[in-house]
Amino acid sequence: MIYIHWIFLLIYIMVIVSIIVTILMDNRQPAKTMAWVMVLLFVPVAGIILYIFFGQNTRKMRFISQRSLDQLSKRQMLEFVEQRELRMPDKFQSLVRLFTNQSLALPFKDNEAEFYTDGYQFFPALLQSISRARHHIHLETYIFDDDPLGRLIADALIQKAKEGVEIRVIYDDVGCWRVPSAFFERMKKAGIDVCAFMPVKFPAFTSKVNYRNHRKVCVIDGIEGFTGGINIALRYVKGMRNGTLPWRDTHMRLRGSIVYALQRAFLVDWYFVDRTLVTNRKYYPPMPWKISNDCLAQMVTSSPIAPWPDIMQGYVRILLEAKSYVYMESPYFLPTEPVLFAMRTAALAGVDVRLMVPRHSDSHLLEWASLSYVVETLAAGVKIKLYEGGFNHSKLLVADDEVSTCGSTNIDFRSFENNFESNVFFYDRQMALRIKELYMADEAQSVDFNDVDTLRHRPYLHRLTESLFRLLAPLL
């Protein structure tokens, strides 16, 4: 028995060492590397399990061949080159090129957006658009709950399928863990193509549980699209804590050429889950809307399998190039080091950097982990606003009345590094002013969080707890 004990101990040590070497060879951010090394050294056995589920690096993996990606992108490319009098703003040419070069996020002009700030506004608009569909509906969401609202959306899709409309649905397997399979089977039996994103089945997909599709995209007939922060669940209408905490969010209905980019993003994900190349031009029809406003937009996607964290790089560049102000909203604040550095640098350079987070979060763990980051940004002059009108789930940014973005990306490690995310970036003054107006309306329901001295002198145990949670921030 003693020999068996020593054999198991030796094997365990060899496994730990090999995993640590693998982590070191990945050349990740030092903070993330140290976090995993600490977990492996100080959490016996469970550390290995956590690494298998949450720690493996996918950025060097290739899930889609370049040939397939080219085929899925050719229709978007044709629509892009057919644009006439496309003018790139001088100030943002480098940012536009950054996104184009890294993820083929092509810029499209002549776009318009309608904004929804809660589920009461968004879901009736979505149902109206679904009812108007004549050819196809492409829906991608992180959460599709089996609740009264989810069933209402499902019924609307089933009705359109009976009318002969092509419907494809992608839901995230982890986001919908609690949703019974019968909910999706009902849609499948009605003729709807439904696929789970990266199903987590032991043991083949355990290492993928950490990499989730957080995008929210819907394309109707290839001529209008929806994207933003709202999933399909009743709490996005009723709020949390039995309706006592309203849900504030930002979602958009988009019309114009940018819808071609939303379509391409969905069809790339569809190939990812179904291995079906959908490239027919009928999914990229001529736009019926006569829009001539020169509103330039890019649909930017980021993922853990892309070589670079595109959306994070965009945030960093905007922060470092801002001259007057940058206003941001995020439900969580666990920034990567580049974003934290850019925020502090901009604030110290005299830029009015404001970050709005909800006063009441849906996760006490994330609140504890984010507090030490808040202290750092406050010390550099960043203004932190606490939204008191409910739980603010919005993900938006606006800078200098010139550039703005809205989508699914939180200002945290998970969104920037681990999730499949999407944001629309606008290079248009009128759009920036509209998003700025949304921000200022939220700021009117917020209070300043600026007492740095009080934070610095909070109890030792509080600061220790925050520091411990901060160590785990890259894993949250």
CSV table of N, CA and C in Angstrom, one decimal, residues 226-352:
chain,number,residue,atom,x,y,z
A,226,PHE,N,-30.8,42.6,-35.1
A,226,PHE,CA,-30.8,43.0,-33.7
A,226,PHE,C,-29.5,42.5,-33.0
A,227,THR,N,-29.0,43.4,-32.2
A,227,THR,CA,-27.8,43.0,-31.4
A,227,THR,C,-27.7,43.9,-30.1
A,228,GLY,N,-27.0,43.4,-29.1
A,228,GLY,CA,-26.9,44.2,-27.9
A,228,GLY,C,-26.7,43.3,-26.7
A,229,GLY,N,-27.3,43.6,-25.6
A,229,GLY,CA,-27.1,42.9,-24.3
A,229,GLY,C,-28.2,42.0,-23.8
A,230,ILE,N,-29.3,42.0,-24.5
A,230,ILE,CA,-30.5,41.3,-24.0
A,230,ILE,C,-30.6,39.9,-24.5
A,231,ASN,N,-30.7,38.9,-23.5
A,231,ASN,CA,-31.0,37.5,-23.8
A,231,ASN,C,-32.5,37.3,-23.8
A,232,ILE,N,-32.9,36.1,-24.1
A,232,ILE,CA,-34.3,35.7,-24.1
A,232,ILE,C,-34.6,35.0,-22.8
A,233,ALA,N,-35.1,35.8,-21.9
A,233,ALA,CA,-35.5,35.3,-20.5
A,233,ALA,C,-36.4,36.4,-19.9
A,234,LEU,N,-37.3,35.9,-19.0
A,234,LEU,CA,-38.3,36.8,-18.4
A,234,LEU,C,-37.7,37.8,-17.5
A,235,ARG,N,-36.5,37.5,-16.9
A,235,ARG,CA,-35.9,38.5,-16.0
A,235,ARG,C,-35.5,39.8,-16.8
A,236,TYR,N,-35.3,39.7,-18.1
A,236,TYR,CA,-35.0,40.9,-18.8
A,236,TYR,C,-36.2,41.8,-19.0
A,237,VAL,N,-37.3,41.3,-18.6
A,237,VAL,CA,-38.5,42.2,-18.6
A,237,VAL,C,-38.9,42.5,-17.2
A,238,LYS,N,-39.0,41.5,-16.3
A,238,LYS,CA,-39.5,41.7,-14.9
A,238,LYS,C,-38.5,42.2,-14.0
A,239,GLY,N,-37.2,42.0,-14.3
A,239,GLY,CA,-36.1,42.3,-13.4
A,239,GLY,C,-35.8,41.2,-12.5
A,240,MET,N,-35.0,41.5,-11.4
A,240,MET,CA,-34.6,40.5,-10.5
A,240,MET,C,-35.2,40.7,-9.1
A,241,ARG,N,-34.9,39.8,-8.2
A,241,ARG,CA,-35.4,39.8,-6.8
A,241,ARG,C,-36.9,40.1,-6.7
A,242,ASN,N,-37.6,39.2,-7.5
A,242,ASN,CA,-39.1,39.3,-7.5
A,242,ASN,C,-39.6,40.6,-8.0
A,243,GLY,N,-38.9,41.1,-9.0
A,243,GLY,CA,-39.3,42.4,-9.6
A,243,GLY,C,-38.9,43.6,-8.9
A,244,THR,N,-38.2,43.5,-7.8
A,244,THR,CA,-37.9,44.7,-7.0
A,244,THR,C,-36.7,45.4,-7.6
A,245,LEU,N,-35.9,44.7,-8.4
A,245,LEU,CA,-34.7,45.3,-9.0
A,245,LEU,C,-34.9,45.3,-10.5
A,246,PRO,N,-35.3,46.5,-11.1
A,246,PRO,CA,-35.6,46.5,-12.6
A,246,PRO,C,-34.3,46.2,-13.4
A,247,TRP,N,-34.5,45.7,-14.6
A,247,TRP,CA,-33.4,45.3,-15.4
A,247,TRP,C,-33.3,46.4,-16.5
A,248,ARG,N,-32.1,47.1,-16.5
A,248,ARG,CA,-31.8,48.1,-17.5
A,248,ARG,C,-30.7,47.5,-18.4
A,249,ASP,N,-31.0,47.6,-19.7
A,249,ASP,CA,-30.1,47.0,-20.7
A,249,ASP,C,-30.1,47.9,-22.0
A,250,THR,N,-29.3,47.6,-22.9
A,250,THR,CA,-29.2,48.3,-24.2
A,250,THR,C,-29.2,47.3,-25.4
A,251,HIS,N,-30.1,47.4,-26.2
A,251,HIS,CA,-30.2,46.5,-27.4
A,251,HIS,C,-30.5,47.4,-28.6
A,252,MET,N,-30.2,47.0,-29.8
A,252,MET,CA,-30.4,47.8,-31.0
A,252,MET,C,-31.1,47.0,-32.1
A,253,ARG,N,-32.0,47.7,-32.9
A,253,ARG,CA,-32.4,47.2,-34.1
A,253,ARG,C,-31.6,48.0,-35.2
A,254,LEU,N,-31.0,47.2,-36.1
A,254,LEU,CA,-30.1,47.9,-37.1
A,254,LEU,C,-30.7,47.7,-38.5
A,255,ARG,N,-30.7,48.7,-39.3
A,255,ARG,CA,-31.0,48.6,-40.7
A,255,ARG,C,-30.0,49.3,-41.5
A,256,GLY,N,-29.7,48.8,-42.7
A,256,GLY,CA,-28.7,49.3,-43.5
A,256,GLY,C,-27.7,48.2,-43.8
A,257,SER,N,-26.6,48.6,-44.5
A,257,SER,CA,-25.6,47.6,-44.9
A,257,SER,C,-24.9,46.9,-43.8
A,258,ILE,N,-24.9,47.4,-42.6
A,258,ILE,CA,-24.3,46.7,-41.5
A,258,ILE,C,-24.9,45.4,-41.2
A,259,VAL,N,-26.2,45.2,-41.7
A,259,VAL,CA,-26.9,43.9,-41.5
A,259,VAL,C,-26.1,42.8,-42.2
A,260,TYR,N,-25.5,43.1,-43.3
A,260,TYR,CA,-24.7,42.1,-44.0
A,260,TYR,C,-23.6,41.6,-43.1
A,261,ALA,N,-23.0,42.4,-42.3
A,261,ALA,CA,-21.9,42.0,-41.4
A,261,ALA,C,-22.5,41.1,-40.3
A,262,LEU,N,-23.7,41.5,-39.8
A,262,LEU,CA,-24.4,40.6,-38.8
A,262,LEU,C,-24.7,39.3,-39.4
A,263,GLN,N,-25.1,39.3,-40.6
A,263,GLN,CA,-25.4,38.0,-41.3
A,263,GLN,C,-24.2,37.1,-41.4
A,264,ARG,N,-23.1,37.7,-41.8
A,264,ARG,CA,-21.8,37.0,-41.9
A,264,ARG,C,-21.4,36.4,-40.6
A,265,ALA,N,-21.5,37.2,-39.5
A,265,ALA,CA,-21.1,36.8,-38.2
A,265,ALA,C,-22.0,35.6,-37.7
A,266,PHE,N,-23.3,35.6,-38.0
A,266,PHE,CA,-24.1,34.5,-37.6
A,266,PHE,C,-23.7,33.2,-38.5
A,267,LEU,N,-23.5,33.4,-39.8
A,267,LEU,CA,-23.3,32.2,-40.6
A,267,LEU,C,-21.9,31.6,-40.3
A,268,VAL,N,-21.0,32.4,-39.9
A,268,VAL,CA,-19.7,31.8,-39.4
A,268,VAL,C,-19.9,30.9,-38.2
A,269,ASP,N,-20.7,31.5,-37.3
A,269,ASP,CA,-21.0,30.7,-36.1
A,269,ASP,C,-21.9,29.4,-36.4
A,270,TRP,N,-22.7,29.6,-37.4
A,270,TRP,CA,-23.5,28.4,-37.8
A,270,TRP,C,-22.7,27.3,-38.4
A,271,TYR,N,-21.7,27.7,-39.2
A,271,TYR,CA,-20.7,26.7,-39.7
A,271,TYR,C,-20.0,26.1,-38.5
A,272,PHE,N,-19.6,26.9,-37.5
A,272,PHE,CA,-18.9,26.4,-36.4
A,272,PHE,C,-19.7,25.3,-35.6
A,273,VAL,N,-21.0,25.4,-35.6
A,273,VAL,CA,-21.9,24.5,-34.8
A,273,VAL,C,-22.5,23.4,-35.7
A,274,ASP,N,-22.7,23.7,-37.0
A,274,ASP,CA,-23.4,22.7,-37.8
A,274,ASP,C,-22.6,22.2,-39.0
A,275,ARG,N,-21.4,22.8,-39.2
A,275,ARG,CA,-20.5,22.4,-40.3
A,275,ARG,C,-21.3,22.5,-41.7
A,276,THR,N,-22.2,23.4,-41.8
A,276,THR,CA,-22.9,23.7,-43.0
A,276,THR,C,-22.5,25.1,-43.6
A,277,LEU,N,-22.0,25.1,-44.8
A,277,LEU,CA,-21.6,26.4,-45.4
A,277,LEU,C,-22.9,27.0,-46.1
A,278,VAL,N,-23.3,28.1,-45.5
A,278,VAL,CA,-24.5,28.8,-46.0
A,278,VAL,C,-24.0,30.1,-46.7
A,279,THR,N,-23.9,30.1,-48.0
A,279,THR,CA,-23.2,31.2,-48.8
A,279,THR,C,-24.1,31.8,-49.9
A,280,ASN,N,-25.3,31.3,-50.1
A,280,ASN,CA,-26.1,31.7,-51.2
A,280,ASN,C,-26.4,33.2,-51.1
A,281,ARG,N,-26.4,33.9,-52.2
A,281,ARG,CA,-26.6,35.4,-52.2
A,281,ARG,C,-28.0,35.8,-51.7
A,282,LYS,N,-29.0,34.8,-51.7
A,282,LYS,CA,-30.3,35.2,-51.2
A,282,LYS,C,-30.3,35.6,-49.7
A,283,TYR,N,-29.2,35.2,-49.0
A,283,TYR,CA,-29.2,35.7,-47.6
A,283,TYR,C,-28.6,37.1,-47.5
A,284,TYR,N,-28.2,37.7,-48.6
A,284,TYR,CA,-27.7,39.0,-48.7
A,284,TYR,C,-28.5,39.8,-49.7
A,285,PRO,N,-29.7,40.0,-49.5
A,285,PRO,CA,-30.6,40.7,-50.5
A,285,PRO,C,-30.3,42.2,-50.6
A,286,PRO,N,-30.8,42.8,-51.6
A,286,PRO,CA,-30.7,44.3,-51.7
A,286,PRO,C,-31.5,44.9,-50.5
A,287,MET,N,-31.0,46.0,-50.0
A,287,MET,CA,-31.7,46.6,-48.8
A,287,MET,C,-32.9,47.4,-49.3
A,288,PRO,N,-34.1,47.2,-48.8
A,288,PRO,CA,-35.2,47.9,-49.2
A,288,PRO,C,-35.3,49.3,-48.6
A,289,TRP,N,-34.4,49.6,-47.6
A,289,TRP,CA,-34.5,50.9,-46.9
A,289,TRP,C,-33.6,51.9,-47.7
A,290,LYS,N,-34.1,53.0,-47.9
A,290,LYS,CA,-33.3,54.1,-48.6
A,290,LYS,C,-32.7,54.9,-47.5
A,291,ILE,N,-31.5,54.6,-47.1
A,291,ILE,CA,-30.8,55.3,-46.0
A,291,ILE,C,-29.5,55.9,-46.6
A,292,SER,N,-29.4,57.2,-46.5
A,292,SER,CA,-28.2,58.0,-47.0
A,292,SER,C,-27.7,58.9,-45.9
A,293,ASN,N,-27.1,58.4,-44.9
A,293,ASN,CA,-26.6,59.2,-43.8
A,293,ASN,C,-25.1,59.1,-43.5
A,294,ASP,N,-24.4,58.3,-44.3
A,294,ASP,CA,-23.0,58.1,-44.2
A,294,ASP,C,-22.6,57.6,-42.8
A,295,CYS,N,-23.5,57.1,-42.0
A,295,CYS,CA,-23.2,56.5,-40.7
A,295,CYS,C,-22.4,55.2,-41.0
A,296,LEU,N,-21.1,55.3,-40.6
A,296,LEU,CA,-20.2,54.2,-40.9
A,296,LEU,C,-20.2,53.2,-39.6
A,297,ALA,N,-20.2,51.9,-39.9
A,297,ALA,CA,-20.3,51.0,-38.8
A,297,ALA,C,-19.5,49.7,-39.1
A,298,GLN,N,-19.0,49.1,-38.1
A,298,GLN,CA,-18.3,47.8,-38.2
A,298,GLN,C,-18.9,46.8,-37.2
A,299,MET,N,-19.2,45.6,-37.6
A,299,MET,CA,-19.6,44.5,-36.7
A,299,MET,C,-18.3,43.8,-36.3
A,300,VAL,N,-17.9,43.9,-35.1
A,300,VAL,CA,-16.6,43.3,-34.7
A,300,VAL,C,-16.9,42.1,-33.8
A,301,THR,N,-16.3,41.0,-34.1
A,301,THR,CA,-16.5,39.8,-33.3
A,301,THR,C,-15.1,39.5,-32.7
A,302,SER,N,-15.1,39.0,-31.5
A,302,SER,CA,-13.9,38.5,-30.8
A,302,SER,C,-14.2,37.1,-30.2
A,303,SER,N,-13.1,36.3,-30.1
A,303,SER,CA,-13.3,35.0,-29.6
A,303,SER,C,-12.0,34.4,-29.0
A,304,PRO,N,-12.0,33.4,-28.2
A,304,PRO,CA,-10.8,32.8,-27.7
A,304,PRO,C,-10.0,32.0,-28.7
A,305,ILE,N,-10.6,31.8,-29.9
A,305,ILE,CA,-9.9,31.1,-30.9
A,305,ILE,C,-9.3,32.0,-32.0
A,306,ALA,N,-9.5,33.3,-31.8
A,306,ALA,CA,-8.9,34.3,-32.7
A,306,ALA,C,-7.5,34.6,-32.2
A,307,PRO,N,-6.6,35.0,-33.1
A,307,PRO,CA,-5.2,35.3,-32.7
A,307,PRO,C,-5.1,36.4,-31.7
A,308,TRP,N,-6.0,37.4,-31.8
A,308,TRP,CA,-5.9,38.6,-31.0
A,308,TRP,C,-7.3,38.9,-30.4
A,309,PRO,N,-7.3,39.6,-29.2
A,309,PRO,CA,-8.6,40.0,-28.6
A,309,PRO,C,-9.1,41.3,-29.2
A,310,ASP,N,-9.8,41.2,-30.3
A,310,ASP,CA,-10.1,42.4,-31.1
A,310,ASP,C,-10.8,43.5,-30.4
A,311,ILE,N,-11.9,43.2,-29.7
A,311,ILE,CA,-12.7,44.2,-29.1
A,311,ILE,C,-11.9,44.9,-27.9
A,312,MET,N,-11.2,44.1,-27.2
A,312,MET,CA,-10.3,44.7,-26.1
A,312,MET,C,-9.3,45.7,-26.7
A,313,GLN,N,-8.7,45.3,-27.9
A,313,GLN,CA,-7.8,46.2,-28.5
A,313,GLN,C,-8.5,47.5,-29.0
A,314,GLY,N,-9.7,47.4,-29.4
A,314,GLY,CA,-10.5,48.5,-29.8
A,314,GLY,C,-10.7,49.5,-28.7
A,315,TYR,N,-11.1,48.9,-27.5
A,315,TYR,CA,-11.3,49.7,-26.3
A,315,TYR,C,-10.0,50.5,-25.9
A,316,VAL,N,-8.9,49.7,-25.9
A,316,VAL,CA,-7.6,50.3,-25.6
A,316,VAL,C,-7.3,51.5,-26.5
A,317,ARG,N,-7.5,51.3,-27.8
A,317,ARG,CA,-7.1,52.3,-28.7
A,317,ARG,C,-8.0,53.6,-28.6
A,318,ILE,N,-9.3,53.4,-28.4
A,318,ILE,CA,-10.2,54.5,-28.2
A,318,ILE,C,-9.8,55.3,-26.9
A,319,LEU,N,-9.5,54.6,-25.9
A,319,LEU,CA,-9.1,55.3,-24.6
A,319,LEU,C,-7.8,56.1,-24.8
A,320,LEU,N,-6.8,55.5,-25.5
A,320,LEU,CA,-5.5,56.2,-25.6
A,320,LEU,C,-5.6,57.3,-26.6
A,321,GLU,N,-6.5,57.3,-27.5
A,321,GLU,CA,-6.6,58.3,-28.6
A,321,GLU,C,-7.6,59.4,-28.2
A,322,ALA,N,-8.4,59.2,-27.2
A,322,ALA,CA,-9.4,60.2,-26.8
A,322,ALA,C,-8.8,61.5,-26.4
A,323,LYS,N,-9.5,62.6,-26.7
A,323,LYS,CA,-9.0,63.9,-26.4
A,323,LYS,C,-9.8,64.6,-25.4
A,324,SER,N,-11.1,64.3,-25.3
A,324,SER,CA,-12.0,65.0,-24.4
A,324,SER,C,-12.6,64.1,-23.4
A,325,TYR,N,-13.3,63.1,-23.8
A,325,TYR,CA,-14.0,62.2,-22.8
A,325,TYR,C,-14.2,60.8,-23.4
A,326,VAL,N,-14.3,59.8,-22.4
A,326,VAL,CA,-14.8,58.5,-22.8
A,326,VAL,C,-15.7,58.0,-21.7
A,327,TYR,N,-17.0,57.7,-22.0
A,327,TYR,CA,-18.0,57.3,-21.1
A,327,TYR,C,-18.3,55.8,-21.4
A,328,MET,N,-18.3,55.0,-20.4
A,328,MET,CA,-18.5,53.5,-20.5
A,328,MET,C,-19.5,53.0,-19.5
A,329,GLU,N,-20.2,52.0,-19.9
A,329,GLU,CA,-21.1,51.2,-19.0
A,329,GLU,C,-20.8,49.8,-19.1
A,330,SER,N,-20.8,49.1,-18.0
A,330,SER,CA,-20.6,47.7,-18.0
A,330,SER,C,-21.2,47.1,-16.7
A,331,PRO,N,-21.8,45.9,-16.7
A,331,PRO,CA,-22.4,45.4,-15.5
A,331,PRO,C,-21.3,44.8,-14.6
A,332,TYR,N,-20.1,44.5,-15.1
A,332,TYR,CA,-19.0,44.0,-14.3
A,332,TYR,C,-17.8,44.7,-14.7
A,333,PHE,N,-16.9,44.8,-13.7
A,333,PHE,CA,-15.6,45.5,-13.9
A,333,PHE,C,-14.5,44.7,-13.4
A,334,LEU,N,-13.9,43.9,-14.2
A,334,LEU,CA,-12.7,43.1,-13.9
A,334,LEU,C,-11.8,43.2,-15.1
A,335,PRO,N,-11.2,44.4,-15.3
A,335,PRO,CA,-10.5,44.7,-16.5
A,335,PRO,C,-9.2,44.0,-16.7
A,336,THR,N,-8.9,43.7,-17.9
A,336,THR,CA,-7.6,43.1,-18.2
A,336,THR,C,-6.5,44.3,-18.0
A,337,GLU,N,-5.3,43.9,-17.9
A,337,GLU,CA,-4.3,44.9,-17.6
A,337,GLU,C,-4.2,46.0,-18.7
A,338,PRO,N,-4.2,45.6,-20.0
A,338,PRO,CA,-4.2,46.7,-21.0
A,338,PRO,C,-5.3,47.7,-20.9
A,339,VAL,N,-6.5,47.2,-20.6
A,339,VAL,CA,-7.7,48.1,-20.5
A,339,VAL,C,-7.5,49.0,-19.2
A,340,LEU,N,-7.1,48.4,-18.1
A,340,LEU,CA,-6.9,49.2,-16.9
A,340,LEU,C,-5.8,50.2,-17.1
A,341,PHE,N,-4.7,49.8,-17.8
A,341,PHE,CA,-3.6,50.8,-18.1
A,341,PHE,C,-4.1,51.9,-18.9
A,342,ALA,N,-4.9,51.6,-20.0
A,342,ALA,CA,-5.4,52.6,-20.9
A,342,ALA,C,-6.4,53.6,-20.2
A,343,MET,N,-7.2,53.1,-19.3
A,343,MET,CA,-8.1,53.9,-18.5
A,343,MET,C,-7.4,54.9,-17.6
A,344,ARG,N,-6.4,54.4,-16.9
A,344,ARG,CA,-5.6,55.2,-16.0
A,344,ARG,C,-4.8,56.2,-16.8
A,345,THR,N,-4.2,55.8,-17.9
A,345,THR,CA,-3.4,56.7,-18.7
A,345,THR,C,-4.2,57.8,-19.3
A,346,ALA,N,-5.4,57.5,-19.8
A,346,ALA,CA,-6.3,58.5,-20.3
A,346,ALA,C,-6.7,59.5,-19.3
A,347,ALA,N,-7.1,59.0,-18.1
A,347,ALA,CA,-7.5,59.9,-17.0
A,347,ALA,C,-6.4,60.8,-16.5
A,348,LEU,N,-5.2,60.3,-16.4
A,348,LEU,CA,-4.1,61.1,-16.0
A,348,LEU,C,-3.7,62.1,-17.0
A,349,ALA,N,-4.0,61.8,-18.3
A,349,ALA,CA,-3.8,62.8,-19.3
A,349,ALA,C,-4.8,63.9,-19.4
A,350,GLY,N,-5.8,63.9,-18.5
A,350,GLY,CA,-6.8,64.9,-18.5
A,350,GLY,C,-8.1,64.6,-19.2
A,351,VAL,N,-8.2,63.3,-19.8
A,351,VAL,CA,-9.4,62.9,-20.4
A,351,VAL,C,-10.5,62.6,-19.4
A,352,ASP,N,-11.7,63.0,-19.6
A,352,ASP,CA,-12.8,62.8,-18.7
A,352,ASP,C,-13.3,61.3,-18.9
